[in-house]
Short mmCIF file of C-alpha atoms in Angstrom, two decimals:
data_model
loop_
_atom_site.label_atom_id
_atom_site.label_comp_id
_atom_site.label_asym_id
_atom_site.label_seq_id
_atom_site.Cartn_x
_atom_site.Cartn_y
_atom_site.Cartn_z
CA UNK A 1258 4.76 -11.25 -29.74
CA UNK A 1259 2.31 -14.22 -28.72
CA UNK A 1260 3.68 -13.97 -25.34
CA UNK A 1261 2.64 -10.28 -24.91
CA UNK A 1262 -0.97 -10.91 -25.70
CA UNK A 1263 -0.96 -13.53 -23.47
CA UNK A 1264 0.11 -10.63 -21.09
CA UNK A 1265 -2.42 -8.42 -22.35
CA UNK A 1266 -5.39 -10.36 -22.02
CA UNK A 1267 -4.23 -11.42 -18.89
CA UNK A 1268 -4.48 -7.84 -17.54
CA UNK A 1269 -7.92 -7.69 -19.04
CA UNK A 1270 -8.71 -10.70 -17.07
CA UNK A 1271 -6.94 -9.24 -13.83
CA UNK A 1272 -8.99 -6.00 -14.35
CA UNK A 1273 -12.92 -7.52 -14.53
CA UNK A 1274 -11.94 -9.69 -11.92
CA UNK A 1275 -11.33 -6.83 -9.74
CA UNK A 1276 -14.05 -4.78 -10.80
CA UNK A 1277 -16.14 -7.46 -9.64
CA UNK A 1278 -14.52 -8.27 -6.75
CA UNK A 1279 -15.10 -4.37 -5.89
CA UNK A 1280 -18.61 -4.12 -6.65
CA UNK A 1281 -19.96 -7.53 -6.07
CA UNK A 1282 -18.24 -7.71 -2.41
CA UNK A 1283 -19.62 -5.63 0.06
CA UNK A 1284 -16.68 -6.14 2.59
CA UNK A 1285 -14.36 -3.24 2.75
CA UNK A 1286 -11.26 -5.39 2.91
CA UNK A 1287 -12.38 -7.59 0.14
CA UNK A 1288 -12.91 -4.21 -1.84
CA UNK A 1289 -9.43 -3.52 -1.13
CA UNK A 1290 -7.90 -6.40 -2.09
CA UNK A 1291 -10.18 -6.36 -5.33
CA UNK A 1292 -8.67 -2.81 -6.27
CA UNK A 1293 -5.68 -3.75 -6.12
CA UNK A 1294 -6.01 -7.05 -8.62
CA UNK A 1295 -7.54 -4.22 -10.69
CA UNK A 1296 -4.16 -2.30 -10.84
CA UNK A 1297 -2.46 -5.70 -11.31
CA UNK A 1298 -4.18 -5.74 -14.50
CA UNK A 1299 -3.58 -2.46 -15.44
CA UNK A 1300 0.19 -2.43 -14.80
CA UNK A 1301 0.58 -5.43 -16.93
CA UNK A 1302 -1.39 -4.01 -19.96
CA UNK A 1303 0.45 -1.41 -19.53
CA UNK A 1304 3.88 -3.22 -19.88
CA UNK A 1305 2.73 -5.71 -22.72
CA UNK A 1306 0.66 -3.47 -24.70
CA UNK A 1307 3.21 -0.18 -26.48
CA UNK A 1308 4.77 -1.01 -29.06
CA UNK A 1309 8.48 -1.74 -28.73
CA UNK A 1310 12.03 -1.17 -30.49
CA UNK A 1311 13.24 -4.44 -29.18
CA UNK A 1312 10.62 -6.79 -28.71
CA UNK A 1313 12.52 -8.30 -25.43
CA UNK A 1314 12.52 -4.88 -23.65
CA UNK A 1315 9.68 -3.17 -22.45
CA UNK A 1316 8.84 0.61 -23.09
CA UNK A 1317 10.72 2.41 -20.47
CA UNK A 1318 7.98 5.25 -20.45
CA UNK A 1319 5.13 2.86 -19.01
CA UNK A 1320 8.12 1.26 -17.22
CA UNK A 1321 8.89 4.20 -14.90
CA UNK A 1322 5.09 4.79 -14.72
CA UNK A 1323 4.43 1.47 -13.51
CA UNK A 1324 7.42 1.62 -10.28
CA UNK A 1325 5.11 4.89 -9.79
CA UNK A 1326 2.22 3.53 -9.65
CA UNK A 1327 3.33 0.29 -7.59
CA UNK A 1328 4.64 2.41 -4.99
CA UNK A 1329 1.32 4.97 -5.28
CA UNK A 1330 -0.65 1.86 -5.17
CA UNK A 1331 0.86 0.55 -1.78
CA UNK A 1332 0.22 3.91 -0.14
CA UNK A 1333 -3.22 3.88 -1.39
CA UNK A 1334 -3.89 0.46 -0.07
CA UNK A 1335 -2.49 1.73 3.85
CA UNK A 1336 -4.83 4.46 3.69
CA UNK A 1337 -8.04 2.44 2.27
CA UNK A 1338 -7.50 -0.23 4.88
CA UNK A 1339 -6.77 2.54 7.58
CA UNK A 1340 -10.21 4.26 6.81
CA UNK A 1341 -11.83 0.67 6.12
CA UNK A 1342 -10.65 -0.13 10.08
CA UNK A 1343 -12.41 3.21 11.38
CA UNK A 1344 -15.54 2.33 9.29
CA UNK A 1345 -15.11 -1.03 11.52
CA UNK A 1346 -14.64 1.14 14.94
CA UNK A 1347 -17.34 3.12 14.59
CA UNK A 1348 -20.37 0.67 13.19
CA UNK A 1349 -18.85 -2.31 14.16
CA UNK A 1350 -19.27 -4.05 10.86
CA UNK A 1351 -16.32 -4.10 8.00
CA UNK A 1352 -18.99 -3.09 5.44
CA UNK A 1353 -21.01 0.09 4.49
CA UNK A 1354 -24.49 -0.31 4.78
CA UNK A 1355 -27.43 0.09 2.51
CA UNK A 1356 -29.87 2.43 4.26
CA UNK A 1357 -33.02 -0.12 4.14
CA UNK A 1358 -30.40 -2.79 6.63
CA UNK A 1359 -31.44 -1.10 9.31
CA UNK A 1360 -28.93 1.13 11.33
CA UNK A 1361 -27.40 -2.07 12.84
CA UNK A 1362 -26.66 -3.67 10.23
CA UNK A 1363 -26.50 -8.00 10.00
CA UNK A 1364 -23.82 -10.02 11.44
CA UNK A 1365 -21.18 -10.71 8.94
CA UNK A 1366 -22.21 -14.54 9.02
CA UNK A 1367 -25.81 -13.97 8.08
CA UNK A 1368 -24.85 -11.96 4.72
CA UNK A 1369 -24.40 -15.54 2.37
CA UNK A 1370 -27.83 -16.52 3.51
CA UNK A 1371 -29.23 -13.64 2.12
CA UNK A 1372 -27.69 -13.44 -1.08
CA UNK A 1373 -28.69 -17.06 -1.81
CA UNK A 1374 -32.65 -16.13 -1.12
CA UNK B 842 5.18 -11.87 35.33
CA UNK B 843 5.02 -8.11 33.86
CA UNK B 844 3.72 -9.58 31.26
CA UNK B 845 0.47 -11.70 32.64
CA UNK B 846 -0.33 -8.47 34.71
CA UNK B 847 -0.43 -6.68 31.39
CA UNK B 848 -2.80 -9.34 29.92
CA UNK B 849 -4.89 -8.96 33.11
CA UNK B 850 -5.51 -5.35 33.15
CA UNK B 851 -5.76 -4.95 28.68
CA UNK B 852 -7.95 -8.08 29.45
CA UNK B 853 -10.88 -6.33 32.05
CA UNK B 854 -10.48 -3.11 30.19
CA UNK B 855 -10.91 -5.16 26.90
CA UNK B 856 -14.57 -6.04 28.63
CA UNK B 857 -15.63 -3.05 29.73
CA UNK B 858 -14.97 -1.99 26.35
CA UNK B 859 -17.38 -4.72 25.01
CA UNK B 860 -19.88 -3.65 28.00
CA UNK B 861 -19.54 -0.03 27.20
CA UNK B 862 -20.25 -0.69 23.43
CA UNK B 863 -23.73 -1.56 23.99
CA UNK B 864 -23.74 -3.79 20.75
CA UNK B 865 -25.23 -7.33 20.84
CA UNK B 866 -23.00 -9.81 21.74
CA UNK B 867 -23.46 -11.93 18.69
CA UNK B 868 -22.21 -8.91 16.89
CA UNK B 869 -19.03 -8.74 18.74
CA UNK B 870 -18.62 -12.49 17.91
CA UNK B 871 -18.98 -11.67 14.16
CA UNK B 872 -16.19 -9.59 14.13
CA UNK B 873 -13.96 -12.30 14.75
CA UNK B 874 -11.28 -12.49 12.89
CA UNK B 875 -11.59 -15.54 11.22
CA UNK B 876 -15.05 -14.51 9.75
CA UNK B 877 -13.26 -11.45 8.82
CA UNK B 878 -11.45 -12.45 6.59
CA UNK B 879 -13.38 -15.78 5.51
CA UNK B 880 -16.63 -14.06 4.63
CA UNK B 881 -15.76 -11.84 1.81
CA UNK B 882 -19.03 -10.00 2.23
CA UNK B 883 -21.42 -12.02 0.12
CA UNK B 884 -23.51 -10.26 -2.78
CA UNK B 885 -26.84 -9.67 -1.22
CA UNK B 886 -28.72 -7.59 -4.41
CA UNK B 887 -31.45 -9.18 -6.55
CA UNK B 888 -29.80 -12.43 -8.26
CA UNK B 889 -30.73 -10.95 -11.90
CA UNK B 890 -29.04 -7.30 -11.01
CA UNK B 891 -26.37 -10.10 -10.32
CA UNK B 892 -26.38 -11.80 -13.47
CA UNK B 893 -26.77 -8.88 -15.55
CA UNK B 894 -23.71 -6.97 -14.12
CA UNK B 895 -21.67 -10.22 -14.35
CA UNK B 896 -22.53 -10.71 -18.14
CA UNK B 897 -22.13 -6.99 -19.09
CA UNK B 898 -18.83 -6.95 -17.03
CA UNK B 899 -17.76 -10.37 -19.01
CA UNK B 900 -18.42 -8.61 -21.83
CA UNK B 901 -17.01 -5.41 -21.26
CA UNK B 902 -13.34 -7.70 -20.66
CA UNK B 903 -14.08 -9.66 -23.76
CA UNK B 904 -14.51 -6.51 -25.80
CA UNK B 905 -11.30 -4.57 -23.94
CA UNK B 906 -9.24 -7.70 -24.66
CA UNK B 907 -10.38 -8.37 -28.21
CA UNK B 908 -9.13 -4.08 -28.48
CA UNK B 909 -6.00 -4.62 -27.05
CA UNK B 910 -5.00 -8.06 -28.88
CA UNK B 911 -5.95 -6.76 -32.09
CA UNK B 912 -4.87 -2.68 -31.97
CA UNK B 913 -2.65 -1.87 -34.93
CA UNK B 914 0.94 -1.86 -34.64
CA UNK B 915 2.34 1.84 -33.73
CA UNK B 916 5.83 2.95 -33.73
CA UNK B 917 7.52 3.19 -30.48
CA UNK B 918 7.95 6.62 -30.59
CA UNK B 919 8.60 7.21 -27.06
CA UNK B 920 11.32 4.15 -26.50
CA UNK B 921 12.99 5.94 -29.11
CA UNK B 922 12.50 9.20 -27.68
CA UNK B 923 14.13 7.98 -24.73
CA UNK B 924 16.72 5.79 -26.77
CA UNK B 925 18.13 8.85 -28.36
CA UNK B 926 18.26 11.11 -25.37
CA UNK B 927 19.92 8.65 -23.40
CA UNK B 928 23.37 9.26 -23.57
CA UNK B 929 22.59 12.85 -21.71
CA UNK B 930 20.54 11.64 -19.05
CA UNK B 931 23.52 10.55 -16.70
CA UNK B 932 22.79 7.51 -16.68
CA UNK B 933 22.63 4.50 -19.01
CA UNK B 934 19.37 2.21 -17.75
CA UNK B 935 16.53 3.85 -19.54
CA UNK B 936 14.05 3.26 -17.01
CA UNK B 937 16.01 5.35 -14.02
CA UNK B 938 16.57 8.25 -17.16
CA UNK B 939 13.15 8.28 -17.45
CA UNK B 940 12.06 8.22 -13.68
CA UNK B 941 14.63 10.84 -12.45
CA UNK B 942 15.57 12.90 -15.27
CA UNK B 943 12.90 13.11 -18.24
CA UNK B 944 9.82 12.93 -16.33
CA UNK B 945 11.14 13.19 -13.00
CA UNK B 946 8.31 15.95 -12.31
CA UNK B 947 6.23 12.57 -11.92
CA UNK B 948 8.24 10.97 -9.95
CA UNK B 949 8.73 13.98 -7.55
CA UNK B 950 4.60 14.20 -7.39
CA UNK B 951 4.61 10.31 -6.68
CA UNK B 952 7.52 10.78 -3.52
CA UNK B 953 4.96 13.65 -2.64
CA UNK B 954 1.71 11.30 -2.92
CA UNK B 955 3.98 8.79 -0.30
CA UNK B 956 4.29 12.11 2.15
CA UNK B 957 0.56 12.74 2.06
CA UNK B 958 -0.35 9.03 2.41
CA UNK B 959 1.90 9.16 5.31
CA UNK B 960 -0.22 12.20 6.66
CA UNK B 961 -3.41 10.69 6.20
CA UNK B 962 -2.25 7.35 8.07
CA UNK B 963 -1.12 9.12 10.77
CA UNK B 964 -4.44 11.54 10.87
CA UNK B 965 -6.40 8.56 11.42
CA UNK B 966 -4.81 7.72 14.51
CA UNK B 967 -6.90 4.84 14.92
CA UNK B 968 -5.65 2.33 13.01
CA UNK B 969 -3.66 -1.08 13.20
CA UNK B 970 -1.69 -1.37 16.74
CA UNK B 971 -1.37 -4.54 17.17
CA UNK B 972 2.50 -4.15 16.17
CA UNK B 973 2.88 -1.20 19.09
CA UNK B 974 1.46 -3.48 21.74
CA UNK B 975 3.95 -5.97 20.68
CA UNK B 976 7.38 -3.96 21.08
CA UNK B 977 9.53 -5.06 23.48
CA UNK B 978 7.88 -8.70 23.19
CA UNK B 979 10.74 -10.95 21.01
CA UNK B 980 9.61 -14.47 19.72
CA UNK B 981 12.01 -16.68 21.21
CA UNK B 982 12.06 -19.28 18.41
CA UNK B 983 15.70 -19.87 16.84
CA UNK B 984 15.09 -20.51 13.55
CA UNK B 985 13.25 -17.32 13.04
CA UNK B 986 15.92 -15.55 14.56
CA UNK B 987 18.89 -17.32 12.58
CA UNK B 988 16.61 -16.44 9.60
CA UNK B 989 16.04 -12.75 10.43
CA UNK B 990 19.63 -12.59 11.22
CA UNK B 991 20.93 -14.28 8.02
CA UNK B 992 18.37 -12.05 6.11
CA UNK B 993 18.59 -8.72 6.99
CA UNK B 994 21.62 -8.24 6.29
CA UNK B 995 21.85 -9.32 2.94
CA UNK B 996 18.19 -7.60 2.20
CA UNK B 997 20.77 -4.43 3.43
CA UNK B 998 23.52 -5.64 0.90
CA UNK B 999 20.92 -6.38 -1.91
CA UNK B 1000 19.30 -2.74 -1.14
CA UNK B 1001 22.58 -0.94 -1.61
CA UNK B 1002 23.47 -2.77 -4.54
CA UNK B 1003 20.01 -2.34 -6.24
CA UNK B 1004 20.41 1.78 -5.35
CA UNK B 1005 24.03 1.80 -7.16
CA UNK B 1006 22.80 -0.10 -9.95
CA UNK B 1007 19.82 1.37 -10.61
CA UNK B 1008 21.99 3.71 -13.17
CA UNK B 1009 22.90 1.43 -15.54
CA UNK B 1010 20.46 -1.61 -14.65
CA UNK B 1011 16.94 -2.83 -13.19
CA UNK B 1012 17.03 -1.18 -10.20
CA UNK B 1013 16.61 2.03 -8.54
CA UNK B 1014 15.70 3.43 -5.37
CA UNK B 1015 11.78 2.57 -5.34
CA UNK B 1016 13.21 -1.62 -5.51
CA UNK B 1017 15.94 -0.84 -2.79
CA UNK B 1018 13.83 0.85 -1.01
CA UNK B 1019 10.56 -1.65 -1.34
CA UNK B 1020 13.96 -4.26 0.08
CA UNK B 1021 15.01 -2.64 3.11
CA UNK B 1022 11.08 -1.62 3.83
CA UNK B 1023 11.08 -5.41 3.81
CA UNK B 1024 13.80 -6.06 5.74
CA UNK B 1025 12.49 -3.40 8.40
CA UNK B 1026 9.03 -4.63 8.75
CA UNK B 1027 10.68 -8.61 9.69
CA UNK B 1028 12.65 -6.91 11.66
CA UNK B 1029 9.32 -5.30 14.20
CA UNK B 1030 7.32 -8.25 12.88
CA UNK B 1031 10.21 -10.14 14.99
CA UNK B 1032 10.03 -7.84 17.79
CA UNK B 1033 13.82 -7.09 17.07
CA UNK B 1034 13.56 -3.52 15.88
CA UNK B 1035 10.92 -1.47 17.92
CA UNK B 1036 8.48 -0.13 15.42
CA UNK B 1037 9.19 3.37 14.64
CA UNK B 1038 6.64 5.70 15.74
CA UNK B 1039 5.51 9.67 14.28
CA UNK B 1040 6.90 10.92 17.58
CA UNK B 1041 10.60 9.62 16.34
CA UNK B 1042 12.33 13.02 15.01
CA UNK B 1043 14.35 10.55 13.17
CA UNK B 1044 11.34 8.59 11.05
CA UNK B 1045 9.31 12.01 10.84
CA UNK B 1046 13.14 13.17 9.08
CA UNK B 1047 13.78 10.41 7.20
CA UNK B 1048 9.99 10.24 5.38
CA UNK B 1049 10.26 13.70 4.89
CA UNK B 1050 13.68 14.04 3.31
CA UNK B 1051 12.81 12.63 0.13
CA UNK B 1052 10.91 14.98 -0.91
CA UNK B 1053 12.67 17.51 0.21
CA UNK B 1054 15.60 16.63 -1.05
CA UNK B 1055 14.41 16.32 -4.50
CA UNK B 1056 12.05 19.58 -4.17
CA UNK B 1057 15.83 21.60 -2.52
CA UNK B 1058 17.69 19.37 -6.21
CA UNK B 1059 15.04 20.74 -8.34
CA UNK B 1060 15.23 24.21 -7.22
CA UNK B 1061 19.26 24.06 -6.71
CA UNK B 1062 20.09 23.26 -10.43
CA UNK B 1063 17.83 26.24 -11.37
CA UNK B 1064 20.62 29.31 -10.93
CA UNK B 1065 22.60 27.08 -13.47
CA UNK B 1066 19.71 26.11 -16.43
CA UNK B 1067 16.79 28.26 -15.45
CA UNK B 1068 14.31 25.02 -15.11
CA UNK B 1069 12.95 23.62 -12.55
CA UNK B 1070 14.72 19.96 -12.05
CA UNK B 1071 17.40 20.56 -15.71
CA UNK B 1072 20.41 19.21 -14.12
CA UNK B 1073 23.64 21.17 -15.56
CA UNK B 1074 25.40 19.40 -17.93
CA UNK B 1075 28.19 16.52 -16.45
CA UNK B 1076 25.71 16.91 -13.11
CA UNK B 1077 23.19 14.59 -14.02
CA UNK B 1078 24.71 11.73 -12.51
CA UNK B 1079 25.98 12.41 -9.47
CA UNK B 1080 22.46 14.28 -8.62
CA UNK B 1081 20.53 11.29 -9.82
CA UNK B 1082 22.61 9.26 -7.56
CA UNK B 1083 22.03 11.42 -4.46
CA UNK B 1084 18.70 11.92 -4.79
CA UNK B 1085 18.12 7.89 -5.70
CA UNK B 1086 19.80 7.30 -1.99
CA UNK B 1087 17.76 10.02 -0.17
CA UNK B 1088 14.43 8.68 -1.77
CA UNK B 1089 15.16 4.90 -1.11
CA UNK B 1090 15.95 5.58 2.40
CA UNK B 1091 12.79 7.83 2.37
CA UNK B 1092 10.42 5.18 1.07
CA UNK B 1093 12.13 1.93 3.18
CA UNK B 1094 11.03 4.46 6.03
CA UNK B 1095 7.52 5.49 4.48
CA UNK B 1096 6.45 1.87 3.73
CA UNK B 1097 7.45 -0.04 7.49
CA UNK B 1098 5.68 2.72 8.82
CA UNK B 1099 2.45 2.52 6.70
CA UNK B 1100 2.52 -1.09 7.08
CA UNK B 1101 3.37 -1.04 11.20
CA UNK B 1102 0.93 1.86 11.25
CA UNK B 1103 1.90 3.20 14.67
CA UNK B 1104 -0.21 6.44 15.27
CA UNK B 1105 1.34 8.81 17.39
CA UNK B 1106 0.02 8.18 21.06
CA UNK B 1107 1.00 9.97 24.10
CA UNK B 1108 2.22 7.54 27.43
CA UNK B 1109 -1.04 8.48 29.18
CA UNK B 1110 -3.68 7.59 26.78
CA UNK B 1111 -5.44 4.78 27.97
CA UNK B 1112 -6.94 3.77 24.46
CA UNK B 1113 -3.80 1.47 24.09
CA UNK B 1114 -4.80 -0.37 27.30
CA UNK B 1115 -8.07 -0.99 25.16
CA UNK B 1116 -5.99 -3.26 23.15
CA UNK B 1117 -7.07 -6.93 22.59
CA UNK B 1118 -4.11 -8.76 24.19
CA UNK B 1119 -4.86 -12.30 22.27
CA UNK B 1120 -2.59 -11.29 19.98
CA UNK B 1121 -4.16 -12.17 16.93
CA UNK B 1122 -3.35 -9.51 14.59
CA UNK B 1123 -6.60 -8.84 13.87
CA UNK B 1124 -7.68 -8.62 17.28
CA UNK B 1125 -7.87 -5.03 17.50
CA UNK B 1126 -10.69 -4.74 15.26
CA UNK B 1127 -12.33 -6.36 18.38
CA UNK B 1128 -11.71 -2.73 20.27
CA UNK B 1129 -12.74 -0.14 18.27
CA UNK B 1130 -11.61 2.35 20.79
CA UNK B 1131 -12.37 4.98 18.03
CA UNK B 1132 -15.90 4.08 18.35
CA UNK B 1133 -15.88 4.05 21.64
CA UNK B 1134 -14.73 7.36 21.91
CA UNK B 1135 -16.99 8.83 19.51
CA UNK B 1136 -20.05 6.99 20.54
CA UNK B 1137 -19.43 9.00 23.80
CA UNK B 1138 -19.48 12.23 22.48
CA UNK B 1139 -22.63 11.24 20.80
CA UNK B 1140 -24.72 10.52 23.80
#
């Protein structure tokens, strides 16, 4: 049972880290990428977490929703990063930006800079 | 020789796309790929907007974790749900009962949600090519080959067995099929299999015969049990087998080609010209010929 929690609260770790990771980072790959930890998390509360009949085997129910959602997940992910690449084609910069950047937006180098002052 | 005239002409038309852009050139630069992917896009709010969101969000994982380590024991109602309906699902590994026969509504929706992805992919038309330009080009180092050679195959093997199995053990057709997508995108990654495009009749077939198939099973078993997707009695199995082999063919072919991402472009259009020929894989972002386009319209 000690193992699962370790499971558990490893999703719950997986999941904030993602949710930061997809607020805190303003490029669209990164935002990606952070989703997807986010999932990570959620597919493995989602195995450790329902009760069981044999402690060794997980819940078949989440099981099968999990292979769904891996596979749902991956499809996702192709059509995020094909929309993130047209937000790249048509402003030139992998990011959204605020309205007060100015239409052009900064140079992907200058962004750590600003978020120190 | 073909090949250096090819890199001459991508290359000029590569500059007159940066000339036609009208974007600084310092812009340009910062699209390289390395600062792509090495700048994650720093936070650039107000530091305590920073601080506060990371505390709340530190807490808001402390407090879900604390939930989920300490939530009362339940009774698995559903494993047994499953563990007592088992022996009439056709087959005997729970997790394929519950994925193609109990709630295989879901799991038709999900080989649906592939389809649409699919769609959307190919509506955007402007995505990752850097795989197209490459077909036709093979990497002439041995050891990859002796490795793609020695792998494929049994990726094949392993994919057949994982199908088969799937019925009474781990496996099933979204692993087999995951395995063979693997296989397949080594295989154009290699240059050995020319990536398939939306303009093959065969891909466009193959992605859309899973769900098909399983939408033409679901309605098929109606005339004998009146529900949609209630296999007949002694049927189970052999339709959960069929329709496991249609769908992990289906999905090998859905996830190459959402990985190679090979829009559908006519001989003639000269946007694939536009290509970056330095053949980093990001290099296309340096051509957004969608931009281009679209810019022109603009003005």
């Amino acid at each position: 049972m000690t193992s699962l929690v370790c499971y558990v609260l490893a999703g719950a770790a997986l999941f904030v880290t993602g949710f930061w990771g997809a607020v805190a980072r303003s490029h669209l790959f990164w935002k990606v990428l952070a989703v997807n930890v986010m999932s990570g998390g959620i597919f493995l509360i989602l195995l450790a977490a329902p009760p069981r009949i044999d402690p060794s085997r997980a819940d078949p129910v989440p099981q099968a929703m999990v292979l769904t959602g891996i596979v749902v997940a991956a499809a996702a992910t192709a059509v995020a990063l094909g929309m993130a690449l047209r937000v790249v084609a048509r402003t030139g910069v992998p990011r959204l930006e605020e309205e007060d950047r100015g239409a052009g937006g900064l140079p992907a180098t200058a962004a750590p800079d600003e978020g120190a002052g | 020789m073909s090949d250096g005239s090819r890199d001459n002409r991508a290359r000029s038309a590569s500059d007159d796309a940066h000339a036609e852009l009208d974007l600084p050139p310092d812009r340009l630069d910062s699209l390289e790929a390395d600062s792509l992917l090495r700048d994650p896009g720093a936070y650039d709010g107000p530091p305590w907007l920073r601080g506060l969101f990371g505390w709340t969000l530190a807490a808001c994982g402390a407090g879900l974790a604390w939930l989920l380590a300490t939530s009362p024991e339940r009774d698995p109602i559903l494993p047994e749900l499953v563990e007592r309906n088992r022996s009439i699902s056709g087959v005997s590994n729970p997790v394929t009962a519950v994925l193609l026969n109990f709630r295989s509504w879901d799991t038709l929706l999900e080989v649906a949600v592939l389809l649409t992805a699919m769609t959307a992919v190919w509506s955007m038309d402007r995505g990752a090519r850097a795989l197209a330009r490459e077909s036709g080009e093979q990497f002439d180092d041995p050891v990859l080959h002796g490795l793609v050679r020695l792998v494929v195959p049994l990726a094949g093997l392993v994919a057949v067995y994982l199908a088969w199995v799937g019925s009474q053990a781990p496996g099933g057709a979204f692993q087999a099929g995951a395995l063979l997508a693997g296989a397949g995108v080594l295989l154009v990654a290699t240059g050995l299999l020319r990536p398939p495009t939306a303009e093959t009749r065969v891909v466009r077939g193959a992605i859309a015969a899973g769900l098909f198939a399983f939408v033409a099973v679901g309605f098929g078993v109606m005339p004998w049990t009146g529900v949609f997707l209630q296999y007949p009695s002694g049927w189970a199995y052999p339709l959960i087998l069929g329709v496991e082999a249609v769908l992990t063919v289906s999905i090998a072919v859905v996830l190459v080609e959402l990985f190679v991402d090979v829009p559908a472009v006519p001989d003639h259009d000269s946007t694939l010209d536009r290509l970056d020929p330095t053949g980093d894989p990001l290099g296309r972002l340096l051509n957004p010929d969608g931009g281009l386009v679209e810019g022109k319209e603009e003005t």
